[in-house]
Structures are given as structure tokens and as C-alpha cells.
mmCIF file with all atom_site columns, C-alpha atoms in Angstrom:
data_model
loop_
_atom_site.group_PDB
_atom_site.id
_atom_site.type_symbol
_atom_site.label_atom_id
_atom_site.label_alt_id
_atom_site.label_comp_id
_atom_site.label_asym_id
_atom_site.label_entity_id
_atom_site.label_seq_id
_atom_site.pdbx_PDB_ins_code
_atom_site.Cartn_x
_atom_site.Cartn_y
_atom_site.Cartn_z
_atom_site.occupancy
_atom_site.B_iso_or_equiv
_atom_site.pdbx_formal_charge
_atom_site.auth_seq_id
_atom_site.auth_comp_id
_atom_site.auth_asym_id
_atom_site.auth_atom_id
_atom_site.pdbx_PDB_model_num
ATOM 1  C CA . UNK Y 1 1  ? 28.447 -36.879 40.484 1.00 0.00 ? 1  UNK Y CA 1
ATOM 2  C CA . UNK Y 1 2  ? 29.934 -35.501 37.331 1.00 0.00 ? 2  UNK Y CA 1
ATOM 3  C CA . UNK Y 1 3  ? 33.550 -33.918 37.679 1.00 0.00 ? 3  UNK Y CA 1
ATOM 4  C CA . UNK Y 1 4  ? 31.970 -30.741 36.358 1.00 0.00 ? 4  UNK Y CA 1
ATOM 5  C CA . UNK Y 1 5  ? 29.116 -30.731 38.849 1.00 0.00 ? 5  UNK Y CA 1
ATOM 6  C CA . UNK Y 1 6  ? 31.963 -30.917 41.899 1.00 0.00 ? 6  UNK Y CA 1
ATOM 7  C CA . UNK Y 1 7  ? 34.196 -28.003 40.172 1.00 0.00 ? 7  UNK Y CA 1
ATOM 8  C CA . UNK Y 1 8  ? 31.209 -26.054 40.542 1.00 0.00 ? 8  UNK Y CA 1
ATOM 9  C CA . UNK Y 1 9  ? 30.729 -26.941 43.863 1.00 0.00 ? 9  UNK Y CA 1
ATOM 10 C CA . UNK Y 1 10 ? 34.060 -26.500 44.988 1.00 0.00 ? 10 UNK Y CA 1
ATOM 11 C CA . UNK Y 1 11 ? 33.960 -22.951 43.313 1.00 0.00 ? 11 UNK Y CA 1
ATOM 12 C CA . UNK Y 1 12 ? 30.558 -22.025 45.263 1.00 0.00 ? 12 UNK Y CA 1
ATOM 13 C CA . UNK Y 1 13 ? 32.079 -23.731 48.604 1.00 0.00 ? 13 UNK Y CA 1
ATOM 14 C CA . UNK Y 1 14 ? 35.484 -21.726 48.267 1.00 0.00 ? 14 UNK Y CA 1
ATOM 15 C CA . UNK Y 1 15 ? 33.795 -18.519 46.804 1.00 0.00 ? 15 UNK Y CA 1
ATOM 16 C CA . UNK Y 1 16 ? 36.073 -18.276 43.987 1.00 0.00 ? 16 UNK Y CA 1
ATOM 17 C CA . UNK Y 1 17 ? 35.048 -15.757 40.849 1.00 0.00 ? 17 UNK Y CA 1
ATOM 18 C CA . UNK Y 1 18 ? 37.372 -17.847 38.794 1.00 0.00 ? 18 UNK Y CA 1
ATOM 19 C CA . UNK Y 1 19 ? 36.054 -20.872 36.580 1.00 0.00 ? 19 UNK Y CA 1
ATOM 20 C CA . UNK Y 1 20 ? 37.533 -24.223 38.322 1.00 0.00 ? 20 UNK Y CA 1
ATOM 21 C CA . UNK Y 1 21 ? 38.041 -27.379 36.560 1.00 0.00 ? 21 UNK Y CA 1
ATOM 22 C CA . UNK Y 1 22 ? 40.030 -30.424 36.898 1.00 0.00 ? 22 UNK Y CA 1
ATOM 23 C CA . UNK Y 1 23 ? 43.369 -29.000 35.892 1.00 0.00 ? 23 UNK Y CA 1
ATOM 24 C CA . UNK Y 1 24 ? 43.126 -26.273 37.949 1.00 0.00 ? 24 UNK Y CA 1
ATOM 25 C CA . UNK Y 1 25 ? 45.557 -25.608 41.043 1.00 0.00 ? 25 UNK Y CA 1
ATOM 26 C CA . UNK Y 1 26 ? 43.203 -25.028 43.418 1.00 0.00 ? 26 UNK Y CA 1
ATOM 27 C CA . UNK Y 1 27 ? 45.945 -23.764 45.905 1.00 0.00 ? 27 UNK Y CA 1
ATOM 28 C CA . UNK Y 1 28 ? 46.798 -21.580 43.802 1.00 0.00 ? 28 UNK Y CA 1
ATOM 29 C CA . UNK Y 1 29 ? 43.132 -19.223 43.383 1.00 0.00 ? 29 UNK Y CA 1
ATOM 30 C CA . UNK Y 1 30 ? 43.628 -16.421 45.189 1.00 0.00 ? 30 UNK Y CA 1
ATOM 31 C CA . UNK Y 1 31 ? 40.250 -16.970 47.439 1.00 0.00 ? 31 UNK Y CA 1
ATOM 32 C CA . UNK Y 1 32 ? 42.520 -20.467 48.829 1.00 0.00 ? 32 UNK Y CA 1
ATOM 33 C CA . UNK Y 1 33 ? 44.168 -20.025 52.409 1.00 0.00 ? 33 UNK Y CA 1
ATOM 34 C CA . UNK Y 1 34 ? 44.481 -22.142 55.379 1.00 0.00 ? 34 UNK Y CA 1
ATOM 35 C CA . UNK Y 1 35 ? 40.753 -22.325 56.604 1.00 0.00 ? 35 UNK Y CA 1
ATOM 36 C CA . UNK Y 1 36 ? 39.630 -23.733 52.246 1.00 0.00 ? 36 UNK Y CA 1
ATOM 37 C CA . UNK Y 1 37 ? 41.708 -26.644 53.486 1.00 0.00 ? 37 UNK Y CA 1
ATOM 38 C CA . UNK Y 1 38 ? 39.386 -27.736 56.224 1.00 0.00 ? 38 UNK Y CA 1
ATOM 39 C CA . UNK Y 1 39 ? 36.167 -26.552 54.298 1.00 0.00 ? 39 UNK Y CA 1
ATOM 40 C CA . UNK Y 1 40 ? 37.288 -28.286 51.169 1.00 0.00 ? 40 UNK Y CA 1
ATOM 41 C CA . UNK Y 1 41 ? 37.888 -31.940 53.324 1.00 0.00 ? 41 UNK Y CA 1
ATOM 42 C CA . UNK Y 1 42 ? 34.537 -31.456 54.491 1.00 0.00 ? 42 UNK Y CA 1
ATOM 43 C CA . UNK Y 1 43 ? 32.399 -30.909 51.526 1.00 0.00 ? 43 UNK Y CA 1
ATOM 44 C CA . UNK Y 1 44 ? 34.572 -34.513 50.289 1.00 0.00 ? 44 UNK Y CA 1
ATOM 45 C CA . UNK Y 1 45 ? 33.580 -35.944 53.250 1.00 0.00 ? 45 UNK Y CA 1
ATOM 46 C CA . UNK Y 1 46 ? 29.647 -34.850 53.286 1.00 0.00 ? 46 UNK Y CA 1
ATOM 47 C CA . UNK Y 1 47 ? 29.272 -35.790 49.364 1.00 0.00 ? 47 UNK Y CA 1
ATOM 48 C CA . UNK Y 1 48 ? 31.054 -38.638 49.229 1.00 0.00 ? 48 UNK Y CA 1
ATOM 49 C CA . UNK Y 1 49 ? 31.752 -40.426 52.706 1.00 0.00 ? 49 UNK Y CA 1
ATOM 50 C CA . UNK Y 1 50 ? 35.283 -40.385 51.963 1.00 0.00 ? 50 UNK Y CA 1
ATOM 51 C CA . UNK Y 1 51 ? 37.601 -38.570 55.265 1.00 0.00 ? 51 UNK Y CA 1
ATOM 52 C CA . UNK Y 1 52 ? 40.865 -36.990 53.774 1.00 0.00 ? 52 UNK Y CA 1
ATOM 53 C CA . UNK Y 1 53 ? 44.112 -37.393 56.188 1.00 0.00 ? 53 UNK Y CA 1
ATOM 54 C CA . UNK Y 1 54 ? 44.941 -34.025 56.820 1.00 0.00 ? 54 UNK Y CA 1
ATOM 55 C CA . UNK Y 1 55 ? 48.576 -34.947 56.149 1.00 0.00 ? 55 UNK Y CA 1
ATOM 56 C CA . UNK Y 1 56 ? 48.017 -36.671 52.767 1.00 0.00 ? 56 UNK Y CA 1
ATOM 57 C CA . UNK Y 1 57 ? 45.669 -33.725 51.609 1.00 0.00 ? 57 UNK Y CA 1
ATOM 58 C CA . UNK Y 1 58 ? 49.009 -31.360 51.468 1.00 0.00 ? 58 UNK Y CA 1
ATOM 59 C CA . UNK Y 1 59 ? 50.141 -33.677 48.355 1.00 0.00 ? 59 UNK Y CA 1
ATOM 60 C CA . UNK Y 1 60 ? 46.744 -32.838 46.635 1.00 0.00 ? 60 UNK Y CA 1
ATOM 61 C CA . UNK Y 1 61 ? 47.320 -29.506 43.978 1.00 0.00 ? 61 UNK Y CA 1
ATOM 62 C CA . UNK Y 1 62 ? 44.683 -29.905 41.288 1.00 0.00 ? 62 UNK Y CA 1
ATOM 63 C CA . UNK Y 1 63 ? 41.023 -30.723 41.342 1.00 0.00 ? 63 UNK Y CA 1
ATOM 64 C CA . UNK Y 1 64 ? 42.228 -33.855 39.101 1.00 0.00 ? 64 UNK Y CA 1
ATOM 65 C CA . UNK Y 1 65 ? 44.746 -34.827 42.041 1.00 0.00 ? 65 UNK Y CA 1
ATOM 66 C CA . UNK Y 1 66 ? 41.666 -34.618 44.926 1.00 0.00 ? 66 UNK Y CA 1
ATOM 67 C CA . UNK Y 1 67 ? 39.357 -36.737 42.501 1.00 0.00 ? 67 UNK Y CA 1
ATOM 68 C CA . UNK Y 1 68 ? 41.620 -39.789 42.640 1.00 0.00 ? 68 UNK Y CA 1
ATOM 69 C CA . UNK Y 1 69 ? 42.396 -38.998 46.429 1.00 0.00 ? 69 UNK Y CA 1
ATOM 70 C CA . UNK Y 1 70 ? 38.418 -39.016 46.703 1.00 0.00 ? 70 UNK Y CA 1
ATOM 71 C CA . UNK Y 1 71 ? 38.408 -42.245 44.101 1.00 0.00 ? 71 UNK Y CA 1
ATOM 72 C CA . UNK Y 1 72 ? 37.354 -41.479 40.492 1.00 0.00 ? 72 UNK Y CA 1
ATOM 73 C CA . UNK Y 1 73 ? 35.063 -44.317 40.726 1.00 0.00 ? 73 UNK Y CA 1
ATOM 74 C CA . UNK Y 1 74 ? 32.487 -42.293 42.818 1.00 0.00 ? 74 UNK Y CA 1
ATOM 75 C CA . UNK Y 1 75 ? 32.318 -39.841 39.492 1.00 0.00 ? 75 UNK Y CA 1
ATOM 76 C CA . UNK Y 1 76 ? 30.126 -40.444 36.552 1.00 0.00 ? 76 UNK Y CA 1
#
């Protein structure tokens, strides 16, 4: 999967009007609260078989950050 391809899906999942990309502070879109957490570990772990500690996820701001805690080599 292309970076681009999972900003878009992150944007669909978290219902955000606002163009996402990898720079972007995801915690920081106004759609984000407490349940886009949980929703956002589980798309990770449905496309890419990776499971996100809940703990280490709180260290993750930008869609750049959650691509290396997914590992960039599962990105085109």
C-alpha cells in the first residue's frame, strides 16, 4: 500500500473533511477524540497484521510517526 492510499483511508475511517497526509497531526483534526484511537489501531491491524500497544500508540502524532510504528517496509 502506497502512503497516499492509507491517508485516504485513514481520512474515510476517521471521517475527516480535511485532506490528510503524512505530515499531518492526526490528533490534532478536529473529527480525532478518544474512540479514533481504537478505530485507527484497528484499521493498522486489519490492513497490515501489525497490533499497536495501546501505550506506545500515545507517542504516535503524525501519519509519518504511525507509518514507522506500522513499519515503512509494508508501504510501496
Amino acid at each position: 500500500m502506497k502512503i497516499e492510499q492509507f491517508c485516504d483511508l485513514l481520512k474515510q475511517e476517521l471521517n475527516e473533511t480535511t485532506n490528510i497526509t503524512p505530515e499531518t497531526n492526526f490528533k490534532e483534526l478536529e473529527s480525532y477524540g478518544s474512540l479514533s484511537a481504537v478505530l485507527v489501531m484497528q484499521l493498522v491491524e486489519n490492513q497490515f497484521d501489525v497490533k499497536l500497544n495501546p501505550r506506545g500508540f500515545r507517542s504516535v502524532n503524525t501519519i509519518s510517526d504511525l507509518v514507522e510504528a506500522i513499519g515503512s517496509e509494508k508501504f510501496d
